[in-house]
Structures are given as C-alpha cells and as structure tokens.
PDB file of C-alpha atoms in Angstrom:
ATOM      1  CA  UNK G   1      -8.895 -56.691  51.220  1.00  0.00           C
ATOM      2  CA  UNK G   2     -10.520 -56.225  48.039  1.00  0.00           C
ATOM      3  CA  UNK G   3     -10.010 -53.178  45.471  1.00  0.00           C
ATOM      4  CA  UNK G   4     -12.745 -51.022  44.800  1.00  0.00           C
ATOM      5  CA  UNK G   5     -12.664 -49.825  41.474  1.00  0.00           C
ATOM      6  CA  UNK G   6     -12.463 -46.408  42.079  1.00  0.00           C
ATOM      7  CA  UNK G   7      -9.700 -46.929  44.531  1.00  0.00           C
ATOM      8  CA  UNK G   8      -8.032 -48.902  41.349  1.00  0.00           C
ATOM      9  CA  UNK G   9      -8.987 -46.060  39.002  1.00  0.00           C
ATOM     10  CA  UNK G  10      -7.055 -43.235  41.150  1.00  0.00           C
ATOM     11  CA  UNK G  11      -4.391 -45.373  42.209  1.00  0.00           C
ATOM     12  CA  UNK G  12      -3.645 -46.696  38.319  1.00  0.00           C
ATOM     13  CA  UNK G  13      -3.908 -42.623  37.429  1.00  0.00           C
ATOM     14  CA  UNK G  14      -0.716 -41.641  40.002  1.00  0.00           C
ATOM     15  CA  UNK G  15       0.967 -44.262  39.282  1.00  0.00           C
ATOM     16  CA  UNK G  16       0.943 -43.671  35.190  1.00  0.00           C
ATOM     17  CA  UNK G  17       1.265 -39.758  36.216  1.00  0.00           C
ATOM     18  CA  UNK G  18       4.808 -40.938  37.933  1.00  0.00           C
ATOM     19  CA  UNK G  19       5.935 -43.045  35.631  1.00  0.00           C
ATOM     20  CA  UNK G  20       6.540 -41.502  32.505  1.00  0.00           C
ATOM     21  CA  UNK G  21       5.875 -44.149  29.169  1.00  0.00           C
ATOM     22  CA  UNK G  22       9.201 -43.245  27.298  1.00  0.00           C
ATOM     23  CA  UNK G  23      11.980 -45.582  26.494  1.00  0.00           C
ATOM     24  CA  UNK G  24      14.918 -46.034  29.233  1.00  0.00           C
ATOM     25  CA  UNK G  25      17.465 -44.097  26.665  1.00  0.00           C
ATOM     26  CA  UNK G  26      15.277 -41.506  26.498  1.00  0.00           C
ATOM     27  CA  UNK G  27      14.274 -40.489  29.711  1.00  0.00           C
ATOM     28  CA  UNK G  28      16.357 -41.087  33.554  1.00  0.00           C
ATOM     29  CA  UNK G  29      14.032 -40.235  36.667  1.00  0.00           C
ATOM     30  CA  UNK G  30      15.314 -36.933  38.295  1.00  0.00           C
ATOM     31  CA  UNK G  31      17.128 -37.453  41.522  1.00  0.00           C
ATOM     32  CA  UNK G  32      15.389 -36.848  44.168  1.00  0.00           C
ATOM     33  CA  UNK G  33      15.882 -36.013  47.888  1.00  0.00           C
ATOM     34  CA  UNK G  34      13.378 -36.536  50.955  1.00  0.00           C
ATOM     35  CA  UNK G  35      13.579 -34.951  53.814  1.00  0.00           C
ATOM     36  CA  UNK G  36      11.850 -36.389  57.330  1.00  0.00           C
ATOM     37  CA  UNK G  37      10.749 -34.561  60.423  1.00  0.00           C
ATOM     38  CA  UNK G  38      14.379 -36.064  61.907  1.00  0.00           C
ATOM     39  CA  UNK G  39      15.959 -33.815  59.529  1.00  0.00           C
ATOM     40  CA  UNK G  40      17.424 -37.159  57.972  1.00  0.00           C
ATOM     41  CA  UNK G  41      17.572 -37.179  54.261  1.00  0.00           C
ATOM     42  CA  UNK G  42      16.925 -39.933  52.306  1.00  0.00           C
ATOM     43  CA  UNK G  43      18.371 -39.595  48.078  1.00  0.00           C
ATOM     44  CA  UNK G  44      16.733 -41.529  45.863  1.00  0.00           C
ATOM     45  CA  UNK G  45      17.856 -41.642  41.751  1.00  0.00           C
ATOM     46  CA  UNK G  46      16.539 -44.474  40.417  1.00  0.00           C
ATOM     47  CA  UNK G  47      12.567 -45.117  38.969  1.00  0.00           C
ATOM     48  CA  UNK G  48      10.417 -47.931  40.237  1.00  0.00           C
ATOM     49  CA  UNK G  49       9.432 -48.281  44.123  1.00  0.00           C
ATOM     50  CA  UNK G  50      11.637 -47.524  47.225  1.00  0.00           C
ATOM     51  CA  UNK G  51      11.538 -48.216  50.249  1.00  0.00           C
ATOM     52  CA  UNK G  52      11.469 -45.362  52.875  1.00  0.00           C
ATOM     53  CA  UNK G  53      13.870 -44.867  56.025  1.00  0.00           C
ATOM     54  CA  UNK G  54      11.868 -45.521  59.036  1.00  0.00           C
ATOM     55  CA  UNK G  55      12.496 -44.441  62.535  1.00  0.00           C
ATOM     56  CA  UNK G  56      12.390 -40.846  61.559  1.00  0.00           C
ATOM     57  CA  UNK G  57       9.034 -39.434  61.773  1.00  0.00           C
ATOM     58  CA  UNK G  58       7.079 -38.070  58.575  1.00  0.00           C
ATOM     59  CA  UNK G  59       8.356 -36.637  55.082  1.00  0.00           C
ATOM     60  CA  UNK G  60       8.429 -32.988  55.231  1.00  0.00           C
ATOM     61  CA  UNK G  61       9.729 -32.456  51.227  1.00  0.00           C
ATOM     62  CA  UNK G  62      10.680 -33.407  48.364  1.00  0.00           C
ATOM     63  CA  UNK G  63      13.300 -31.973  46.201  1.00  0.00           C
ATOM     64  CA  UNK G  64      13.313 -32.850  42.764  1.00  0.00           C
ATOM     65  CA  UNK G  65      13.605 -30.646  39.417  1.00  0.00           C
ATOM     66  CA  UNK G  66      10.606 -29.306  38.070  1.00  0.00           C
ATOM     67  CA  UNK G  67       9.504 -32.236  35.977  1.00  0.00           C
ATOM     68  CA  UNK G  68      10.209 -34.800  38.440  1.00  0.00           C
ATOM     69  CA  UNK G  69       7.270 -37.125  39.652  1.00  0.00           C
ATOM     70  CA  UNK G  70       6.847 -38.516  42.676  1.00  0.00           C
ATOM     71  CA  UNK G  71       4.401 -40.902  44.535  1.00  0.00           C
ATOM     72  CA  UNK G  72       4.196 -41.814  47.953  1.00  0.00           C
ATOM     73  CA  UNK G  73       2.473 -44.752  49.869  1.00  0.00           C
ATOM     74  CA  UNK G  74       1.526 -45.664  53.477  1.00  0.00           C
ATOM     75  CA  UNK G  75       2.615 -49.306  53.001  1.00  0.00           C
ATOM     76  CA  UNK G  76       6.360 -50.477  52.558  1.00  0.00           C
ATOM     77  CA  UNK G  77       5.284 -51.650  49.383  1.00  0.00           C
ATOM     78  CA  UNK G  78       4.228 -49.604  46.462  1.00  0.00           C
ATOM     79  CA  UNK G  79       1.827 -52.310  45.423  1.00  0.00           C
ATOM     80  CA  UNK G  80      -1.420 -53.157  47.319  1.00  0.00           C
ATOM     81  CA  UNK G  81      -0.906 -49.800  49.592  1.00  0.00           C
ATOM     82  CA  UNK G  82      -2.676 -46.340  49.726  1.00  0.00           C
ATOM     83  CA  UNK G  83      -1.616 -43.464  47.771  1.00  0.00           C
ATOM     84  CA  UNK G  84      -0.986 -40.508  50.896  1.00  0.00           C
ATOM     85  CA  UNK G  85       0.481 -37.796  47.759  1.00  0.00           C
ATOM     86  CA  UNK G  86       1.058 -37.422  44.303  1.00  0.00           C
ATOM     87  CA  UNK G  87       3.003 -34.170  42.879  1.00  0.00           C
ATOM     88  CA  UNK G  88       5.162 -33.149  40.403  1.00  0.00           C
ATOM     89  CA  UNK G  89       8.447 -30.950  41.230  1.00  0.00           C
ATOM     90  CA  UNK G  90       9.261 -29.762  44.811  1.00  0.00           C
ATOM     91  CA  UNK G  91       7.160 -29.706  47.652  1.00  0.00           C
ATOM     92  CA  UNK G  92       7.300 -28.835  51.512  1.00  0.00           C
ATOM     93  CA  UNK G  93       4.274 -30.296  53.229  1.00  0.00           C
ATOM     94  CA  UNK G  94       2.364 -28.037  55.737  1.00  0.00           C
ATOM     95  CA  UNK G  95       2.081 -31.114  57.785  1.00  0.00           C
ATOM     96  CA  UNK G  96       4.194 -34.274  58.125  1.00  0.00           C
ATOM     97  CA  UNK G  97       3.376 -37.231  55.674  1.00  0.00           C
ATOM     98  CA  UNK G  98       3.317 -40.234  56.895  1.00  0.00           C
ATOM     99  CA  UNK G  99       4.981 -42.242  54.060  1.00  0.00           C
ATOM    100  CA  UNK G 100       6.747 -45.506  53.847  1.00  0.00           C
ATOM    101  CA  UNK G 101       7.227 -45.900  50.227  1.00  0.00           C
ATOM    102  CA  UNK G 102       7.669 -43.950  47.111  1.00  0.00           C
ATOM    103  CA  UNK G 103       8.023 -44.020  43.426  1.00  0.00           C
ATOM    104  CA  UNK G 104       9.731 -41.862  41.075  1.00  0.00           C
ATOM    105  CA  UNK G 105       9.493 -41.078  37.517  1.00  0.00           C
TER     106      UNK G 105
END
C-alpha cells in the first residue's frame, strides 16, 4: 500500500515528537507502564519500538513522567503501521486503544 504524503508528513512528525534528537549519554527514555482493559500491565524502559502484549484487550493508560513520549501503532510493527495516539506524560483513555505497538522516547 502506498504512502500518501500527508500520511508520511504526520507520521514522520510523532515519530520525531517521541524520539527526542539528543545523544544516548544525555538523555534515557522514561520508563513507562501500560495498562490493558485485562488489567495486565505491560513495563517498558527502553527507546525504539515494542511490541505490545496481545490477548488482553485495548490500552487503557500510560504512565510515564511528565516528559515522557510515547507513540502507539495498530500494526505489530512500528514501521509501515498507523499512528492510533501520540502524547506526552500520562494518560487514561476515555475509551480503549486498540494498540499493538509503541515507541518511547
């Protein structure tokens, strides 16, 4: 399936909002802890792409410290999949997210 460019532009923008463009001494992604409808939690401390827990119905947070950045995606893949949230700090979604991969920065 092709990439529209505006779907490239937006996509491009999380991404860079999530991962911050500082050295590796300089900066460690904040932990950060999901929570799914299950009530499972899922930790994740390192930056780049994860993988989500599946099985357990939609996110329904994210716990992080104030400054940490977070992306989510409907694919198991961060690349190549649609952007479902974007934030920065915690969150507690009105309505389940239906997530499968995230990345932190």
């Amino acid at each position: 399936m092709p990439v529209r460019p505006t779907s490239l532009a937006t996509m491009s923008a999380a991404i860079a909002g999530a991962v911050r463009a500082t050295s590796p001494d300089d900066y460690a992604p904040s932990p950060t802890t999901l929570t799914f409808e299950s009530g499972r939690q899922q930790m994740v401390s390192e930056g780049g792409c994860h993988t989500l827990v599946t099985g357990q119905g939609g996110l329904v947070s994210v716990h992080t410290t104030p400054e940490g950045r977070y992306v989510l995606f409907s694919g198991p893949q961060c690349r190549g999949s649609r952007i479902v949230a974007s934030g920065e700090g915690s969150i507690e979604f009105s309505a389940p997210v239906q997530a499968n991969s995230i990345v932190i920065g």
